[in-house]
Amino acid sequence: MTESSTVTTTWQSLARRTALITGIAGALALTLAVSLALSWRGTLPDPVASHWGADGHPDGFSTVTGFLAIPLALGVLLLVGAVAAILVWGKSAAVRRVNAGAGVWVTSVLALTLVSSLAIQRHLADATTAAQPVWLMAVIFIIPFVPAVAVAVLVPRDPPRPATAVPPEGVPRWELGGGERAVWFERTGGGTSAIILVVV
């Protein structure tokens, strides 16, 4: 097996492991949120408030099933996108970590949104009386950074790849004197990943 094929096999193996961790963590967050919401079904008004205005009061209503369907579908779609990005572009640990963290963060945000939105409506006779605190959305966006960072930290790092072969004859060489060091710089861009991030 050549060095190039070995490197390819290594990053693909790491990408699969990262995709599995991301998929399990994201799916677990969504599953727990939906399970908890369904267990509250008998204590929720019908219909439930599904959207709040800037003043914190409901301005949209839905059945419990309808309320769960859209965030759940969106969460699954974004999670699949993160997993796909890891498998396709995860040649470096940095790319794998960013996509893993993003996948877990967005699914956790949606899960917390579902749970918190329904929790404040439990035991209400009329969903129009439900009020959502202004600070709640800030908390919903901040707390998911904890599992997102945890998953990103669990992503395996790139293995060291020291040079093992002698450069072939005839390639340009730069002779360095005692105490001299050579530094190589290259400019790079985000490419496709940056475009996807902006769109999302």
mmCIF file of C-alpha atoms in Angstrom:
data_model
loop_
_atom_site.group_PDB
_atom_site.id
_atom_site.type_symbol
_atom_site.label_atom_id
_atom_site.label_comp_id
_atom_site.label_asym_id
_atom_site.label_seq_id
_atom_site.Cartn_x
_atom_site.Cartn_y
_atom_site.Cartn_z
ATOM 1 C CA MET A 1 0.000 0.000 0.000
ATOM 2 C CA THR A 2 1.402 3.397 -0.988
ATOM 3 C CA GLU A 3 1.798 6.277 1.472
ATOM 4 C CA SER A 4 -0.966 8.217 -0.330
ATOM 5 C CA SER A 5 -3.470 5.363 -0.065
ATOM 6 C CA THR A 6 -2.550 4.859 3.602
ATOM 7 C CA VAL A 7 -3.247 8.536 4.355
ATOM 8 C CA THR A 8 -6.577 8.342 2.490
ATOM 9 C CA THR A 9 -7.611 5.225 4.416
ATOM 10 C CA THR A 10 -6.637 6.906 7.719
ATOM 11 C CA TRP A 11 -8.684 10.094 7.254
ATOM 12 C CA GLN A 12 -11.668 8.140 5.929
ATOM 13 C CA SER A 13 -11.584 5.947 9.037
ATOM 14 C CA LEU A 14 -11.389 9.013 11.296
ATOM 15 C CA ALA A 15 -14.199 10.694 9.338
ATOM 16 C CA ARG A 16 -16.444 7.654 9.777
ATOM 17 C CA ARG A 17 -15.796 7.607 13.528
ATOM 18 C CA THR A 18 -16.502 11.328 13.788
ATOM 19 C CA ALA A 19 -19.667 11.016 11.701
ATOM 20 C CA LEU A 20 -20.879 8.220 13.993
ATOM 21 C CA ILE A 21 -20.232 10.290 17.149
ATOM 22 C CA THR A 22 -21.973 13.310 15.604
ATOM 23 C CA GLY A 23 -24.946 11.316 14.358
ATOM 24 C CA ILE A 24 -25.510 9.563 17.688
ATOM 25 C CA ALA A 25 -25.193 12.773 19.746
ATOM 26 C CA GLY A 26 -27.498 14.773 17.471
ATOM 27 C CA ALA A 27 -30.068 12.000 17.163
ATOM 28 C CA LEU A 28 -30.043 11.510 20.941
ATOM 29 C CA ALA A 29 -30.783 15.210 21.539
ATOM 30 C CA LEU A 30 -33.724 15.190 19.111
ATOM 31 C CA THR A 31 -35.067 11.854 20.381
ATOM 32 C CA LEU A 32 -35.013 12.929 24.028
ATOM 33 C CA ALA A 33 -36.752 16.219 23.196
ATOM 34 C CA VAL A 34 -39.527 14.567 21.154
ATOM 35 C CA SER A 35 -40.021 11.804 23.741
ATOM 36 C CA LEU A 36 -40.339 14.346 26.535
ATOM 37 C CA ALA A 37 -42.733 16.484 24.486
ATOM 38 C CA LEU A 38 -44.953 13.495 23.709
ATOM 39 C CA SER A 39 -44.997 12.490 27.384
ATOM 40 C CA TRP A 40 -46.444 15.958 28.148
ATOM 41 C CA ARG A 41 -49.217 15.638 25.581
ATOM 42 C CA GLY A 42 -51.970 15.202 28.146
ATOM 43 C CA THR A 43 -50.941 18.353 30.025
ATOM 44 C CA LEU A 44 -50.776 20.696 27.019
ATOM 45 C CA PRO A 45 -53.523 22.906 25.584
ATOM 46 C CA ASP A 46 -54.955 22.143 22.159
ATOM 47 C CA PRO A 47 -53.762 23.816 20.034
ATOM 48 C CA VAL A 48 -50.374 24.746 21.435
ATOM 49 C CA ALA A 49 -48.537 27.997 20.753
ATOM 50 C CA SER A 50 -46.013 27.310 18.008
ATOM 51 C CA HIS A 51 -44.550 30.763 17.455
ATOM 52 C CA TRP A 52 -43.946 33.850 19.580
ATOM 53 C CA GLY A 53 -43.708 37.476 18.551
ATOM 54 C CA ALA A 54 -41.042 39.953 19.603
ATOM 55 C CA ASP A 55 -43.141 40.841 22.658
ATOM 56 C CA GLY A 56 -42.949 37.250 23.934
ATOM 57 C CA HIS A 57 -46.627 36.460 23.293
ATOM 58 C CA PRO A 58 -47.917 33.710 20.990
ATOM 59 C CA ASP A 59 -48.812 34.662 17.431
ATOM 60 C CA GLY A 60 -48.963 31.179 15.869
ATOM 61 C CA PHE A 61 -50.683 27.953 16.905
ATOM 62 C CA SER A 62 -50.539 24.284 15.937
ATOM 63 C CA THR A 63 -51.261 20.761 17.050
ATOM 64 C CA VAL A 64 -48.545 19.098 19.122
ATOM 65 C CA THR A 65 -47.699 16.817 16.179
ATOM 66 C CA GLY A 66 -47.491 19.733 13.785
ATOM 67 C CA PHE A 67 -45.369 21.687 16.236
ATOM 68 C CA LEU A 68 -42.882 18.818 16.535
ATOM 69 C CA ALA A 69 -42.750 17.937 12.848
ATOM 70 C CA ILE A 70 -40.992 20.992 11.394
ATOM 71 C CA PRO A 71 -38.137 21.368 13.948
ATOM 72 C CA LEU A 72 -37.628 17.596 13.936
ATOM 73 C CA ALA A 73 -37.444 17.456 10.121
ATOM 74 C CA LEU A 74 -35.112 20.461 10.078
ATOM 75 C CA GLY A 75 -32.913 18.930 12.767
ATOM 76 C CA VAL A 76 -32.620 15.634 10.902
ATOM 77 C CA LEU A 77 -31.837 17.446 7.647
ATOM 78 C CA LEU A 78 -29.095 19.595 9.216
ATOM 79 C CA LEU A 79 -27.656 16.618 11.101
ATOM 80 C CA VAL A 80 -27.475 14.582 7.897
ATOM 81 C CA GLY A 81 -25.792 17.549 6.230
ATOM 82 C CA ALA A 82 -23.159 17.762 8.979
ATOM 83 C CA VAL A 83 -22.492 14.024 8.828
ATOM 84 C CA ALA A 84 -22.217 14.163 5.030
ATOM 85 C CA ALA A 85 -19.791 17.091 5.225
ATOM 86 C CA ILE A 86 -17.612 15.117 7.644
ATOM 87 C CA LEU A 87 -17.563 12.065 5.386
ATOM 88 C CA VAL A 88 -16.877 14.024 2.191
ATOM 89 C CA TRP A 89 -14.583 16.858 3.318
ATOM 90 C CA GLY A 90 -13.248 15.600 6.646
ATOM 91 C CA LYS A 91 -9.646 15.184 5.570
ATOM 92 C CA SER A 92 -8.409 17.224 8.533
ATOM 93 C CA ALA A 93 -9.325 17.158 12.205
ATOM 94 C CA ALA A 94 -10.244 20.857 12.064
ATOM 95 C CA VAL A 95 -12.925 20.250 9.427
ATOM 96 C CA ARG A 96 -14.251 17.225 11.292
ATOM 97 C CA ARG A 97 -14.410 19.141 14.585
ATOM 98 C CA VAL A 98 -16.206 22.160 13.119
ATOM 99 C CA ASN A 99 -18.866 20.050 11.411
ATOM 100 C CA ALA A 100 -19.297 17.744 14.403
ATOM 101 C CA GLY A 101 -19.700 20.693 16.773
ATOM 102 C CA ALA A 102 -22.069 22.488 14.411
ATOM 103 C CA GLY A 103 -24.210 19.382 13.918
ATOM 104 C CA VAL A 104 -24.576 18.791 17.644
ATOM 105 C CA TRP A 105 -25.103 22.483 18.399
ATOM 106 C CA VAL A 106 -27.944 22.973 15.907
ATOM 107 C CA THR A 107 -29.767 19.783 16.922
ATOM 108 C CA SER A 108 -29.404 20.728 20.591
ATOM 109 C CA VAL A 109 -30.791 24.217 19.898
ATOM 110 C CA LEU A 110 -33.827 22.718 18.150
ATOM 111 C CA ALA A 111 -34.289 20.156 20.934
ATOM 112 C CA LEU A 112 -34.174 22.842 23.639
ATOM 113 C CA THR A 113 -36.514 25.049 21.643
ATOM 114 C CA LEU A 114 -39.083 22.256 21.475
ATOM 115 C CA VAL A 115 -38.836 21.375 25.154
ATOM 116 C CA SER A 116 -38.799 24.943 26.492
ATOM 117 C CA SER A 117 -41.654 26.108 24.244
ATOM 118 C CA LEU A 118 -43.902 23.307 25.435
ATOM 119 C CA ALA A 119 -42.760 23.389 29.065
ATOM 120 C CA ILE A 120 -44.118 26.909 29.557
ATOM 121 C CA GLN A 121 -47.502 25.759 28.220
ATOM 122 C CA ARG A 122 -48.027 22.769 30.479
ATOM 123 C CA HIS A 123 -51.279 22.813 32.459
ATOM 124 C CA LEU A 124 -52.556 25.885 30.608
ATOM 125 C CA ALA A 125 -56.169 25.801 29.432
ATOM 126 C CA ASP A 126 -55.471 28.283 26.643
ATOM 127 C CA ALA A 127 -52.162 28.609 24.780
ATOM 128 C CA THR A 128 -52.796 32.315 24.149
ATOM 129 C CA THR A 129 -51.911 32.977 27.797
ATOM 130 C CA ALA A 130 -48.443 31.446 27.427
ATOM 131 C CA ALA A 131 -45.647 33.993 27.707
ATOM 132 C CA GLN A 132 -42.080 33.286 26.631
ATOM 133 C CA PRO A 133 -39.402 35.162 28.616
ATOM 134 C CA VAL A 134 -37.144 37.275 26.420
ATOM 135 C CA TRP A 135 -33.994 35.800 27.973
ATOM 136 C CA LEU A 136 -35.066 32.242 27.177
ATOM 137 C CA MET A 137 -33.853 32.302 23.564
ATOM 138 C CA ALA A 138 -30.424 33.493 24.673
ATOM 139 C CA VAL A 139 -30.182 30.537 27.051
ATOM 140 C CA ILE A 140 -31.354 28.153 24.311
ATOM 141 C CA PHE A 141 -28.552 29.316 22.028
ATOM 142 C CA ILE A 142 -25.824 29.301 24.698
ATOM 143 C CA ILE A 143 -26.386 25.986 26.532
ATOM 144 C CA PRO A 144 -25.907 23.775 23.416
ATOM 145 C CA PHE A 145 -22.307 24.986 23.175
ATOM 146 C CA VAL A 146 -21.534 22.591 26.056
ATOM 147 C CA PRO A 147 -22.360 19.323 24.211
ATOM 148 C CA ALA A 148 -21.090 20.797 20.931
ATOM 149 C CA VAL A 149 -17.659 21.550 22.404
ATOM 150 C CA ALA A 150 -17.629 18.169 24.183
ATOM 151 C CA VAL A 151 -18.227 16.329 20.910
ATOM 152 C CA ALA A 152 -15.646 18.475 19.088
ATOM 153 C CA VAL A 153 -13.068 17.596 21.762
ATOM 154 C CA LEU A 154 -13.851 13.890 21.328
ATOM 155 C CA VAL A 155 -13.062 14.061 17.611
ATOM 156 C CA PRO A 156 -9.782 12.180 17.035
ATOM 157 C CA ARG A 157 -6.833 14.350 16.076
ATOM 158 C CA ASP A 158 -4.866 13.838 12.895
ATOM 159 C CA PRO A 159 -2.085 11.278 13.313
ATOM 160 C CA PRO A 160 1.479 12.601 12.939
ATOM 161 C CA ARG A 161 2.866 12.160 9.436
ATOM 162 C CA PRO A 162 6.622 12.704 9.602
ATOM 163 C CA ALA A 163 8.547 12.615 6.340
ATOM 164 C CA THR A 164 10.099 9.174 5.851
ATOM 165 C CA ALA A 165 11.381 9.311 2.284
ATOM 166 C CA VAL A 166 14.472 10.999 0.947
ATOM 167 C CA PRO A 167 13.662 13.752 -1.590
ATOM 168 C CA PRO A 168 14.461 12.617 -5.138
ATOM 169 C CA GLU A 169 17.537 13.883 -6.902
ATOM 170 C CA GLY A 170 17.143 17.025 -8.976
ATOM 171 C CA VAL A 171 14.474 18.756 -6.866
ATOM 172 C CA PRO A 172 15.279 22.332 -5.752
ATOM 173 C CA ARG A 173 17.143 22.520 -2.460
ATOM 174 C CA TRP A 174 17.797 25.412 -0.135
ATOM 175 C CA GLU A 175 21.015 25.130 1.768
ATOM 176 C CA LEU A 176 20.726 26.523 5.293
ATOM 177 C CA GLY A 177 23.576 27.706 7.373
ATOM 178 C CA GLY A 178 24.092 27.015 11.047
ATOM 179 C CA GLY A 179 21.330 28.547 13.145
ATOM 180 C CA GLU A 180 19.161 29.337 10.089
ATOM 181 C CA ARG A 181 15.549 28.181 9.770
ATOM 182 C CA ALA A 182 13.242 27.928 6.758
ATOM 183 C CA VAL A 183 9.526 28.701 7.015
ATOM 184 C CA TRP A 184 6.931 27.899 4.356
ATOM 185 C CA PHE A 185 3.700 29.868 3.959
ATOM 186 C CA GLU A 186 0.681 29.148 1.790
ATOM 187 C CA ARG A 187 -2.615 30.986 1.424
ATOM 188 C CA THR A 188 -5.771 28.884 1.539
ATOM 189 C CA GLY A 189 -9.518 29.485 1.592
ATOM 190 C CA GLY A 190 -12.640 27.846 2.931
ATOM 191 C CA GLY A 191 -13.843 26.747 -0.501
ATOM 192 C CA THR A 192 -17.074 24.778 -0.608
ATOM 193 C CA SER A 193 -17.344 24.448 3.182
ATOM 194 C CA ALA A 194 -17.344 28.227 3.619
ATOM 195 C CA ILE A 195 -20.130 28.619 1.057
ATOM 196 C CA ILE A 196 -22.237 25.942 2.772
ATOM 197 C CA LEU A 197 -21.683 27.588 6.174
ATOM 198 C CA VAL A 198 -22.814 30.980 4.871
ATOM 199 C CA VAL A 199 -25.924 29.479 3.257
ATOM 200 C CA VAL A 200 -26.866 27.541 6.411
#
